[in-house]
CSV table of C-alpha atoms in Angstrom, one decimal:
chain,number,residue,atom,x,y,z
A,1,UNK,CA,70.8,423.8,138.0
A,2,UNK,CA,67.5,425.4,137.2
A,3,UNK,CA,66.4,425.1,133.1
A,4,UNK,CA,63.1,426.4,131.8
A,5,UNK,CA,62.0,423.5,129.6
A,6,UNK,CA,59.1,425.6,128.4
A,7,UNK,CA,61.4,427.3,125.6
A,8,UNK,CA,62.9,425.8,122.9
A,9,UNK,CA,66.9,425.2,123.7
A,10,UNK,CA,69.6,425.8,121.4
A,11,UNK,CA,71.5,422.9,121.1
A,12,UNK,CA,74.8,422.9,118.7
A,13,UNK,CA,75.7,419.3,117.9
A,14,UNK,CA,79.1,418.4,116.7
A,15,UNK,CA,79.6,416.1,114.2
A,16,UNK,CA,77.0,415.5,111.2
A,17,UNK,CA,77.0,411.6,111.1
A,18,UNK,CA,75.2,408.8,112.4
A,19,UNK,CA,75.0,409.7,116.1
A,20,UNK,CA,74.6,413.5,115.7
A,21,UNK,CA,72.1,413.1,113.1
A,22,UNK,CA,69.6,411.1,115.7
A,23,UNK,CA,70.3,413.2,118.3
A,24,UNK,CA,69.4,415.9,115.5
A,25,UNK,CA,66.4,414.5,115.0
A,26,UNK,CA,65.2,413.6,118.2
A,27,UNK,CA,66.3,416.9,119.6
A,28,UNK,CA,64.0,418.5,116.5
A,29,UNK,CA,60.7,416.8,117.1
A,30,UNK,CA,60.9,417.4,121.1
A,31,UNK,CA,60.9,421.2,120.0
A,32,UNK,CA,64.4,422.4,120.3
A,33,UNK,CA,66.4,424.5,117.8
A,34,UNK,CA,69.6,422.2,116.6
A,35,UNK,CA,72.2,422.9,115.0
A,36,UNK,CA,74.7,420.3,113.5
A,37,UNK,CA,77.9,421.1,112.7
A,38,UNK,CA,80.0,418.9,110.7
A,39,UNK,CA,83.7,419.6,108.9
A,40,UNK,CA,82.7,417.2,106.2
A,41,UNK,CA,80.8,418.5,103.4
A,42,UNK,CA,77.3,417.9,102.6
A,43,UNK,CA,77.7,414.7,99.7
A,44,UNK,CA,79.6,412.2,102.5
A,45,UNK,CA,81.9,409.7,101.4
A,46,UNK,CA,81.2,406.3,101.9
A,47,UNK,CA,82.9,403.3,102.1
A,48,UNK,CA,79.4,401.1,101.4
A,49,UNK,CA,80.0,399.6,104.9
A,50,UNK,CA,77.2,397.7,106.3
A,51,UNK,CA,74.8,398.2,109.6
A,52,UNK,CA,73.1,396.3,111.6
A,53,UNK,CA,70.0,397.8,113.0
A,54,UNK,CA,69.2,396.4,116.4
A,55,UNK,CA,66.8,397.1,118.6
A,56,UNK,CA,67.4,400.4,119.8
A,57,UNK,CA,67.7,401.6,116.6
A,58,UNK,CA,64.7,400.0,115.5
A,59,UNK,CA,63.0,401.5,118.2
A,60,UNK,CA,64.5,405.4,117.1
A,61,UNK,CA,63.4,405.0,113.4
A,62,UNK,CA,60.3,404.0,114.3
A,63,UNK,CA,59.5,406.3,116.5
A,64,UNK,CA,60.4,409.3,114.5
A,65,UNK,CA,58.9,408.2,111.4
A,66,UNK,CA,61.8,406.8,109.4
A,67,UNK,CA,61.2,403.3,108.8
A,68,UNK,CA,63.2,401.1,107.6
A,69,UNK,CA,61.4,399.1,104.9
A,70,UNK,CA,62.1,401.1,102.0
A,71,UNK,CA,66.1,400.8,102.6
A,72,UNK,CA,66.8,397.6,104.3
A,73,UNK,CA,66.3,394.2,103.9
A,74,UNK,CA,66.0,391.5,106.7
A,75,UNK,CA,67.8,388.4,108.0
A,76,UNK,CA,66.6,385.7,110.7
A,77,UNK,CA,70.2,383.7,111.4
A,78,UNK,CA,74.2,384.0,111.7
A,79,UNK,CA,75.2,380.9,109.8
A,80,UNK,CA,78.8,379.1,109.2
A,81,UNK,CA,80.1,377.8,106.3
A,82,UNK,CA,82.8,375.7,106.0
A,83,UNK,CA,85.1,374.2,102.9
A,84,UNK,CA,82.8,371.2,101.5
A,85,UNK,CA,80.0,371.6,104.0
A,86,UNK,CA,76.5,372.9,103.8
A,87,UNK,CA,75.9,376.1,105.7
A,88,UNK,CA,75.2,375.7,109.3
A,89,UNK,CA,72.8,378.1,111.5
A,90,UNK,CA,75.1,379.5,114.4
A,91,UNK,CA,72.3,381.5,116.0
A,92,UNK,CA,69.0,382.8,115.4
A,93,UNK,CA,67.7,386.4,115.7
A,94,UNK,CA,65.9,389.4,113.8
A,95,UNK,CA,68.2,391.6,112.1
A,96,UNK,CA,68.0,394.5,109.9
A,97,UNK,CA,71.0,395.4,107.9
A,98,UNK,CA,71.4,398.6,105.6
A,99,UNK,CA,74.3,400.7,105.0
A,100,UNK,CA,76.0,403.6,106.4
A,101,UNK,CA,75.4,405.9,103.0
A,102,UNK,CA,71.7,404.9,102.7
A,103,UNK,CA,71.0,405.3,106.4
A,104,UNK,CA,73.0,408.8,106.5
A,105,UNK,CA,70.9,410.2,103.7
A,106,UNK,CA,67.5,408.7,105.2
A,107,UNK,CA,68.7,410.4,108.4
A,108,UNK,CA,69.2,413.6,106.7
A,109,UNK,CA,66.0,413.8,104.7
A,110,UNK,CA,64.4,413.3,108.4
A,111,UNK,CA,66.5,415.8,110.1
A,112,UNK,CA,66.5,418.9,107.1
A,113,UNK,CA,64.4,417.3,104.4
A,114,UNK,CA,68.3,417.1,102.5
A,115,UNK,CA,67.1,415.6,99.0
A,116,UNK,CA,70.1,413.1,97.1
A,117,UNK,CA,69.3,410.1,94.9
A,118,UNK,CA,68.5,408.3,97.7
A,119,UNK,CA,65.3,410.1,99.0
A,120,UNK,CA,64.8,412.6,96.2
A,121,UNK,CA,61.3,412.9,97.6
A,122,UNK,CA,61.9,413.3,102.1
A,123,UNK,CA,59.2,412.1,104.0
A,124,UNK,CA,57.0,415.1,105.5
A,125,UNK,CA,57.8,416.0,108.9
A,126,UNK,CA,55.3,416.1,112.2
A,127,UNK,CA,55.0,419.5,113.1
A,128,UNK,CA,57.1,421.0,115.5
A,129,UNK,CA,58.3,424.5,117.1
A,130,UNK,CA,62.0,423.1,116.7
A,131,UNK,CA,64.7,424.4,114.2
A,132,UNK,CA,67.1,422.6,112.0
A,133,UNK,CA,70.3,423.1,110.5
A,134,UNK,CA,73.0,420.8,109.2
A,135,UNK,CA,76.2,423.2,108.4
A,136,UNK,CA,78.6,421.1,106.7
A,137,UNK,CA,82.6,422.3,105.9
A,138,UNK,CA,82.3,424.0,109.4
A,139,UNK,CA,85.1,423.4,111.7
A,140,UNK,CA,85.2,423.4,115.6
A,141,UNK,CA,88.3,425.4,117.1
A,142,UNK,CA,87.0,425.9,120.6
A,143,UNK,CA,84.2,425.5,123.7
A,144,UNK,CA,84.0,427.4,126.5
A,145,UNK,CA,81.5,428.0,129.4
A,146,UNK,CA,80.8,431.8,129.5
A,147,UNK,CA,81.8,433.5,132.4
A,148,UNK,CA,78.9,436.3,132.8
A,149,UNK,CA,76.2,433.4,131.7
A,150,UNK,CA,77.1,430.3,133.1
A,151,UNK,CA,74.1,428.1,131.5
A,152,UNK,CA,75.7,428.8,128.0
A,153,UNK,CA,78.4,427.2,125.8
A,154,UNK,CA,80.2,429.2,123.5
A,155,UNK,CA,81.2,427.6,120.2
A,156,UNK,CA,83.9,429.1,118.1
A,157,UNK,CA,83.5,427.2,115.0
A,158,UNK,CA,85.3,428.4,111.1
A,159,UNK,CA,83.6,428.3,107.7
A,160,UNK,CA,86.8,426.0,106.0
A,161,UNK,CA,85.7,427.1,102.6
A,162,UNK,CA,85.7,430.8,103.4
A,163,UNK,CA,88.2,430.6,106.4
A,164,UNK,CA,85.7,432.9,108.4
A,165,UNK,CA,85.7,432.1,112.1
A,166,UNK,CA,82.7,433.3,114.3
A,167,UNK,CA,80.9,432.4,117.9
A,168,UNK,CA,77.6,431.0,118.5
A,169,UNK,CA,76.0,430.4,122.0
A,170,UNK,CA,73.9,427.1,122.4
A,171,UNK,CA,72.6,425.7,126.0
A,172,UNK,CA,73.7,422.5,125.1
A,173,UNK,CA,76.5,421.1,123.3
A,174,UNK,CA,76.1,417.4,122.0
A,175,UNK,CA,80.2,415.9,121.2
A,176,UNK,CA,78.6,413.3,118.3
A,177,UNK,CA,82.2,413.6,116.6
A,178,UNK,CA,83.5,410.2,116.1
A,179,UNK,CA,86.2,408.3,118.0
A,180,UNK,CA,89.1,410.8,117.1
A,181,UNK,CA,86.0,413.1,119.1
A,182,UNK,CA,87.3,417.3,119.6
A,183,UNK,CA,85.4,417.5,122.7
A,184,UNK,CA,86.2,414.3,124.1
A,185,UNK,CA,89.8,415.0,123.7
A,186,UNK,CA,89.4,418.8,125.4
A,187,UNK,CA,87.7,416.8,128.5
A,188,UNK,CA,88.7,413.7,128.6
A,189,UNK,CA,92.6,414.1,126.9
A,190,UNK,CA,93.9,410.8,128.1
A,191,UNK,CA,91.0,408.4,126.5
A,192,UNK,CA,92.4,406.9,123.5
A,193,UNK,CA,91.6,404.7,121.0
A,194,UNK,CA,93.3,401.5,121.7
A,195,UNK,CA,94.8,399.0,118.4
A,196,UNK,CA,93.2,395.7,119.2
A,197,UNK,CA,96.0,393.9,117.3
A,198,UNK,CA,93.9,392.9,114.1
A,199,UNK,CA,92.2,394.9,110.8
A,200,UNK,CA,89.3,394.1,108.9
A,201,UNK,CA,90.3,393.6,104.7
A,202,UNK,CA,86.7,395.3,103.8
A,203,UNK,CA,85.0,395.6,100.4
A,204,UNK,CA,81.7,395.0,98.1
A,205,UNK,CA,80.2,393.1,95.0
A,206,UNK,CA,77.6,393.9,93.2
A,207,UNK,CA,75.0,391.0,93.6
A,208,UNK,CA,75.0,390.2,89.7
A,209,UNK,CA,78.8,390.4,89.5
A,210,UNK,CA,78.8,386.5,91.2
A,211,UNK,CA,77.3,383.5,90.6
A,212,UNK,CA,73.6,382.0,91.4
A,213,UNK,CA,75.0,379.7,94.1
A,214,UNK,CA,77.0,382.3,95.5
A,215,UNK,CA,74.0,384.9,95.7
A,216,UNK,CA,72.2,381.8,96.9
A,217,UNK,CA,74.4,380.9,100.1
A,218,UNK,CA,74.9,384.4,101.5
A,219,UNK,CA,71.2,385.8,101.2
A,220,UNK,CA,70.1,383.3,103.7
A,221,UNK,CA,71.9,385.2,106.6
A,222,UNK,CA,74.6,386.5,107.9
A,223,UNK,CA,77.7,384.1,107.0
A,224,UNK,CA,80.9,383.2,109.1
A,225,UNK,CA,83.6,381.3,108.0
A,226,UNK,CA,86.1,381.0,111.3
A,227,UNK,CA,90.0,379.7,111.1
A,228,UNK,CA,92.4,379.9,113.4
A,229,UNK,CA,92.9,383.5,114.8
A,230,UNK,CA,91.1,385.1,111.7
A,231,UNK,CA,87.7,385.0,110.2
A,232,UNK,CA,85.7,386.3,107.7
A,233,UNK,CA,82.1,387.6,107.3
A,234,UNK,CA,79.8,388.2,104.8
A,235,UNK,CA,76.1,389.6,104.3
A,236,UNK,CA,73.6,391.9,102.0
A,237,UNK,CA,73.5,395.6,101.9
A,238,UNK,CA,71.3,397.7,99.8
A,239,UNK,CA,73.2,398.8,96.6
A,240,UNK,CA,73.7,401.7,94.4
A,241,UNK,CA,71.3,404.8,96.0
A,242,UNK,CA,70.0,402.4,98.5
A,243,UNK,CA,68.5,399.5,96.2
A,244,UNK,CA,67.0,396.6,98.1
A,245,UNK,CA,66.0,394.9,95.1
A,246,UNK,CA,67.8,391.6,94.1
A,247,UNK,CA,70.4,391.5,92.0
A,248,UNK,CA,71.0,395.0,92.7
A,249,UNK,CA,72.4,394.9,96.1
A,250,UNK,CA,76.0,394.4,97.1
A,251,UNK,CA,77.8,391.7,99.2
A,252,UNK,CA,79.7,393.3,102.1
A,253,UNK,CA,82.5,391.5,102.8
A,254,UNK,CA,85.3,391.6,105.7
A,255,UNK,CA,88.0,389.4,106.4
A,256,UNK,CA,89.6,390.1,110.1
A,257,UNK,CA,93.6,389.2,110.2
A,258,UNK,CA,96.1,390.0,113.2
A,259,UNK,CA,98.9,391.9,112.1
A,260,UNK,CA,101.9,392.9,113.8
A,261,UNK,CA,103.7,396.5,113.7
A,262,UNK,CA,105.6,395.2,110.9
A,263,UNK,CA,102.8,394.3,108.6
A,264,UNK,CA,100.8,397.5,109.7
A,265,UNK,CA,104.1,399.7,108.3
A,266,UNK,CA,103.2,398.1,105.0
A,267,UNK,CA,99.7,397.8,104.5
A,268,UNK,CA,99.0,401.4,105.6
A,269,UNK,CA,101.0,403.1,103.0
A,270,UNK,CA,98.7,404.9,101.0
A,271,UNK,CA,98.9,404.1,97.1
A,272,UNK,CA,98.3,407.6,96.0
A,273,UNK,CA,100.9,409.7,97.7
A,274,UNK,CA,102.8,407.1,100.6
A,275,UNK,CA,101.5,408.9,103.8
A,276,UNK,CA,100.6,406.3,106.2
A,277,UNK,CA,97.1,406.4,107.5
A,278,UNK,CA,96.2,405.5,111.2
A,279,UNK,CA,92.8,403.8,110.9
A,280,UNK,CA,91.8,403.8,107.3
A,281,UNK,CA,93.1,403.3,104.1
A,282,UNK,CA,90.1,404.3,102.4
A,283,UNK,CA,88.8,402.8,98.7
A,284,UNK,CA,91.0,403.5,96.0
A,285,UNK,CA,94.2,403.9,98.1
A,286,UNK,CA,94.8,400.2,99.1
A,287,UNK,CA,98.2,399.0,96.7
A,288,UNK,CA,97.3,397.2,94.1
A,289,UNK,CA,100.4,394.7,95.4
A,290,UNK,CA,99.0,394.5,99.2
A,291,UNK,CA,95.4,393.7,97.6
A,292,UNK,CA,96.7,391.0,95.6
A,293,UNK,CA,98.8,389.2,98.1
A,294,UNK,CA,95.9,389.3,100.2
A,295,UNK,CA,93.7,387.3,97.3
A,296,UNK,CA,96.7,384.8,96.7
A,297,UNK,CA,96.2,384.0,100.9
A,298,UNK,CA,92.7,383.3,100.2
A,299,UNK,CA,93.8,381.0,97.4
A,300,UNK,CA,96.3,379.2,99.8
A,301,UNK,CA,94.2,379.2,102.8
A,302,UNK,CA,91.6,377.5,100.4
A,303,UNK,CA,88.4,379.6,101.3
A,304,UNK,CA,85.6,378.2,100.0
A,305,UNK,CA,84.2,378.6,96.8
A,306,UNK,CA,81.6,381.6,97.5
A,307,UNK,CA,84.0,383.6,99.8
A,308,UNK,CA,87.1,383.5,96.9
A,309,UNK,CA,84.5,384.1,94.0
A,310,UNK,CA,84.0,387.2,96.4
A,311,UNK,CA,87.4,387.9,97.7
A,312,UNK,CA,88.7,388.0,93.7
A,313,UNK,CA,85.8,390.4,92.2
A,314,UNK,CA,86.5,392.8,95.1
A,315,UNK,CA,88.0,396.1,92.5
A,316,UNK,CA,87.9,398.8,95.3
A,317,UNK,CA,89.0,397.3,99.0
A,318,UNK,CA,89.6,399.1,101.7
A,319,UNK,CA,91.5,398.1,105.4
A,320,UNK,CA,89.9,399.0,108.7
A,321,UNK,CA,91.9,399.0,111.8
A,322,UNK,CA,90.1,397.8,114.9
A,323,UNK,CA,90.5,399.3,117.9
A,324,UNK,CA,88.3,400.3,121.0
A,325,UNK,CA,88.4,402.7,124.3
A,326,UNK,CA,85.1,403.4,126.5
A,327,UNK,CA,85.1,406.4,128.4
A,328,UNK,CA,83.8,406.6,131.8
A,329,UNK,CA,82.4,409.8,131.8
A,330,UNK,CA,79.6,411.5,129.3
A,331,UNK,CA,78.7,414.3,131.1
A,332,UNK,CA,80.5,417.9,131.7
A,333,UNK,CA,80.4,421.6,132.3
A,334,UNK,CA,77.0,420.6,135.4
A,335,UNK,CA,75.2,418.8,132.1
A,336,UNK,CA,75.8,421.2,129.7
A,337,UNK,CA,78.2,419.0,127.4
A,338,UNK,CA,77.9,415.7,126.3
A,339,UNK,CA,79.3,412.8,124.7
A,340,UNK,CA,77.5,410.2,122.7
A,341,UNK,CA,77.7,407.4,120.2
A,342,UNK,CA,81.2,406.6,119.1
A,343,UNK,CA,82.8,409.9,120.5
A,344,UNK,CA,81.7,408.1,124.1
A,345,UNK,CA,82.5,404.3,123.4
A,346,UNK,CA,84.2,402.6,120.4
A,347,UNK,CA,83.0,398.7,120.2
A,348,UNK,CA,84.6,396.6,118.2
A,349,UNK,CA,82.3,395.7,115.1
A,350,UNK,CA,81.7,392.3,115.6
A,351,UNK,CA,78.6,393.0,117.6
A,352,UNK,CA,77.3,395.4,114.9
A,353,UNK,CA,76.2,397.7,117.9
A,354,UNK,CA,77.5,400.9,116.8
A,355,UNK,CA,74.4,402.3,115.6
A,356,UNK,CA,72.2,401.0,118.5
A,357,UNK,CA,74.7,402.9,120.8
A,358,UNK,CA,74.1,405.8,118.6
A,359,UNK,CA,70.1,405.7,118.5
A,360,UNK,CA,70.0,404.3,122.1
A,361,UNK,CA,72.2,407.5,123.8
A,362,UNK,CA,70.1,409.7,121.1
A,363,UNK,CA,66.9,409.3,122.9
A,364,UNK,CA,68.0,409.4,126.3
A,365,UNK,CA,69.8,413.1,125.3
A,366,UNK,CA,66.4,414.0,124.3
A,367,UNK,CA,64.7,412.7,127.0
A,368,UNK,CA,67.3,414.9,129.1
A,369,UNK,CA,67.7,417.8,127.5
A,370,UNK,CA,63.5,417.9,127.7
A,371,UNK,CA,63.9,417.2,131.2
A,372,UNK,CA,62.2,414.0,131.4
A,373,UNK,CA,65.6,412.3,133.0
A,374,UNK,CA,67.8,413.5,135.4
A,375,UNK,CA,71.8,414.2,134.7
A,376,UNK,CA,72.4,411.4,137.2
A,377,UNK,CA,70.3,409.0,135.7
A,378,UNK,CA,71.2,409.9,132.4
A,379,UNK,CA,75.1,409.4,132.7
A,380,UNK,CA,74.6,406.5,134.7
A,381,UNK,CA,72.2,405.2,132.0
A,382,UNK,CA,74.1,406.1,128.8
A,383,UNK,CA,77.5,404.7,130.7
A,384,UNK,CA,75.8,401.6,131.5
A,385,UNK,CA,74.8,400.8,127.9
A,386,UNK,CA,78.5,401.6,126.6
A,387,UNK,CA,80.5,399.8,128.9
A,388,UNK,CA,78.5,396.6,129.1
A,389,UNK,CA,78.2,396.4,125.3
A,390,UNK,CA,81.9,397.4,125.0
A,391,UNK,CA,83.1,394.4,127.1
A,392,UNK,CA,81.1,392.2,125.2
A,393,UNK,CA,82.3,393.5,121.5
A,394,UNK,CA,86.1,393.0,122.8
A,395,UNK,CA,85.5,389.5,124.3
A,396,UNK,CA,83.9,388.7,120.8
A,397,UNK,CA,86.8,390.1,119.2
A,398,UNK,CA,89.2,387.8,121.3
A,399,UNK,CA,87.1,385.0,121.1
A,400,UNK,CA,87.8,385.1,117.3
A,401,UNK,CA,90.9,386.7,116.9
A,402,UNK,CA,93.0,386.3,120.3
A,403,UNK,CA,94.7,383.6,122.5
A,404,UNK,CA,92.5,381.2,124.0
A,405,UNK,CA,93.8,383.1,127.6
A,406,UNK,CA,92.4,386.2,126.6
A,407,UNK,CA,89.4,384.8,125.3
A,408,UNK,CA,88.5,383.4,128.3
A,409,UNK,CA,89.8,386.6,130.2
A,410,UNK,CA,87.8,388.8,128.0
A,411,UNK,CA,84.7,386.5,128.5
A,412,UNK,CA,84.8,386.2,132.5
A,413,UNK,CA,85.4,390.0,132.5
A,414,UNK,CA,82.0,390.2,130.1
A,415,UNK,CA,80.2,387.9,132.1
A,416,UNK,CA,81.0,388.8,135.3
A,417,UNK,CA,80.1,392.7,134.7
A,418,UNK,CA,76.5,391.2,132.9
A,419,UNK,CA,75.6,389.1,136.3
A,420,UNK,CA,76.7,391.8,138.6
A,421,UNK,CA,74.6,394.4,137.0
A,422,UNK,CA,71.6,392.8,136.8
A,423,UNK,CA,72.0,391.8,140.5
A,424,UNK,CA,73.0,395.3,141.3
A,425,UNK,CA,69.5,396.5,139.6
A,426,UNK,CA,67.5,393.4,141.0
A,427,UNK,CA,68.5,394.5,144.7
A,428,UNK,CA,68.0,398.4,143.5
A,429,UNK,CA,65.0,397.4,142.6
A,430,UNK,CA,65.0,399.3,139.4
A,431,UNK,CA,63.8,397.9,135.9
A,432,UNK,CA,66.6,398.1,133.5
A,433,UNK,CA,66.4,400.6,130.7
A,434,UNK,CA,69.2,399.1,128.3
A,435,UNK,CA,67.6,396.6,125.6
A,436,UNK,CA,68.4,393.4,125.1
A,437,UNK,CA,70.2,394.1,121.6
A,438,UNK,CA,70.7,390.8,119.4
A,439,UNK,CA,74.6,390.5,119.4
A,440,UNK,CA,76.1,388.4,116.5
């Protein structure tokens, strides 16, 4: 299929977080005209959950002029700490973690120059021929290839504050809309997110809210404490509009627990109105009851000192359920349609991937749609980085929450896929393109 990559292309991308916003602003600076379009509106909420910035993403912010300094802070080592021991280095490895809200609005000021309390000042942009708009509240009903003009998309999207419905034509059409993704589910219908048989019990403290030892043993890295079938984590995020300073960041906490369909019936049940939710209960909706049997189990478990001074000042907690798919296919409509970031593969967190998967299939979707990379080599490349990093997030997740059978079964699955790969390039004789992200 014949494009002229001389003009600037239209490109409609769906969904306004994380992923669509770097393909947003990739797309943008190669010279494109982008539209985002996102049902949320402009002021997202948050939940303060952390992210780990590996090098992919790294790689993005840097190359598009949105470095991290200003709203991150950086850790050398996943450590363990255990009831009446001294913390213990696990691993060792260069990480930057921010959070989702302060990254989303750096994002933004890069993509439109969207001012918030965050970046009331956004960065000037490098010049280029390339348009941008973020429309928020704007729904997606349909897609279709036009009959009379097959290299365009048709978008039917609504305005949901006006109810207004209306068509646009784009010659691309990026699906950057979550796991629960619209245009994965009109191509790929039978690619669901899978329950992974555990949730994360998620939440944050303000630094000065706990003590000096506390501050003191989690700002020297990432911290683990493992028991059996269950574990929790804990590390720094910036705090209130993106703070880095000390004292004035948060502690992000998460503590991973199986449950079973019987438990899930309970701790699902909104406190506000008593509809069950599916994936979140979101802060401010956990019961006050399920919140406080969960800090009399860290009392009887006996965590240690840090994690239940932690666990107890938690005031607004919020539950996570894990689960993962990977889809095998990214590309549709001859190259016209795409999927990316989490709409394409769902890892489980413990690898803190997500928004390397995001930044990685960002610049490869630019590199594309600028003709720099072929369809083929783009699917094959984007798939690659997904389903290799998937594997390893779920045999993670076994490893710390499952059987030792399906730890092992997870791992030789993981392994075996890693080996064969790189033999499978070695005999291609083709240098890999996927970067050696540091997994914790």
């Amino acid at each position: 299929m014949e494009r002229d990559y001389q003009k600037p292309l239209r490109v409609i991308v769906v969904g306004g977080s994380l992923a669509g916003l770097m393909c947003g602003v990739a797309l943008r600076e190669a010279g494109h005209n982008v539209t985002i379009v996102e049902q949320d509106g402009d002021e997202r909420e948050s939940h303060m959950s952390g992210i780990c910035l590996g090098p992919s993403a790294m790689t993005f912010l840097d190359r598009f002029n949105c470095s991290p300094g200003t709203f991150s802070h950086e850790t050398d080592c996943l450590q363990v700490l255990r009831t009446g021991r001294e913390p213990r280095i696990l691993a060792k490895g260069r990480r930057i973690i921010t959070s989702w809200d302060t990254l989303y609005y750096r994002l933004r000021a890069a993509f439109d120059g969207y001012t918030s309390p965050y970046f009331p000042s956004p960065p000037q942009r490098k010049h280029s021929p390339g348009t941008a708009t973020y429309s928020s509240n704007t729904k997606v009903l349909s897609l279709e290839r036009i009959e009379h003009d097959l290299v365009k998309i048709e978008v039917t999207l609504q305005d949901q504050a006006s109810g207004t419905t209306y068509k646009e034509q784009a010659d691309f059409v990026i699906g950057a809309d979550g796991p629960n993704s619209f245009v994965r589910m009109k191509y790929s219908p039978d690619i669901q997110r899978r329950f992974s048989g555990y949730v994360a019990w998620r939440g944050v403290v303000q630094e000065d809210q706990v003590s000096a030892a506390t501050r003191q043993v989690f700002n020297q890295g990432v911290t683990l404490y493992p028991m059996k079938r269950q574990h929790c984590v804990v590390y720094t995020i910036p705090g209130v509009n993106g703070s880095v300073e000390p004292g004035k960041r948060r502690l992000n906490f998460l503590w991973y627990t199986n449950e079973d369909d019987g438990s899930m019936k309970d701790i699902m049940v909104d406190a506000v109105d008593g509809h069950h939710h599916r994936f979140t209960v979101p802060a401010g909706h956990v019961r006050s009851e399920v919140w406080s049997a969960r800090v009399e189990e860290a009392k009887r478990l006996g965590l240690p000192a840090p994690w239940f001074e932690v666990v107890s000042k938690i005031d607004q907690p919020f539950i996570q359920v894990i689960s993962e798919f990977c889809s095998p296919q990214a590309v549709f409509e001859d190259g016209k349609v795409l999927l990316v970031g989490d709409a394409l593969s769902l890892f489980c967190p413990h690898t803190g991937l997500s928004g390397a998967q995001a930044a990685f299939h960002s610049m490869r979707v630019a590199d594309y749609i600028s003709g720099q990379l072929s369809m083929i080599d783009l699917e094959r490349e984007v798939l690659g980085y997904s389903y290799i990093y998937w594997l390893q997030s779920v045999y993670w997740g076994q490893f710390n929450q499952g059987s030792t059978l399906s730890a092992l079964t997870s791992g030789v699955r993981y392994w075996a896929t890693y080996v064969l790969d790189k033999l499978n390039l070695w005999w291609l004789g083709k240098p890999s393109s996927r970067p050696n992200e540091f997994l914790l």
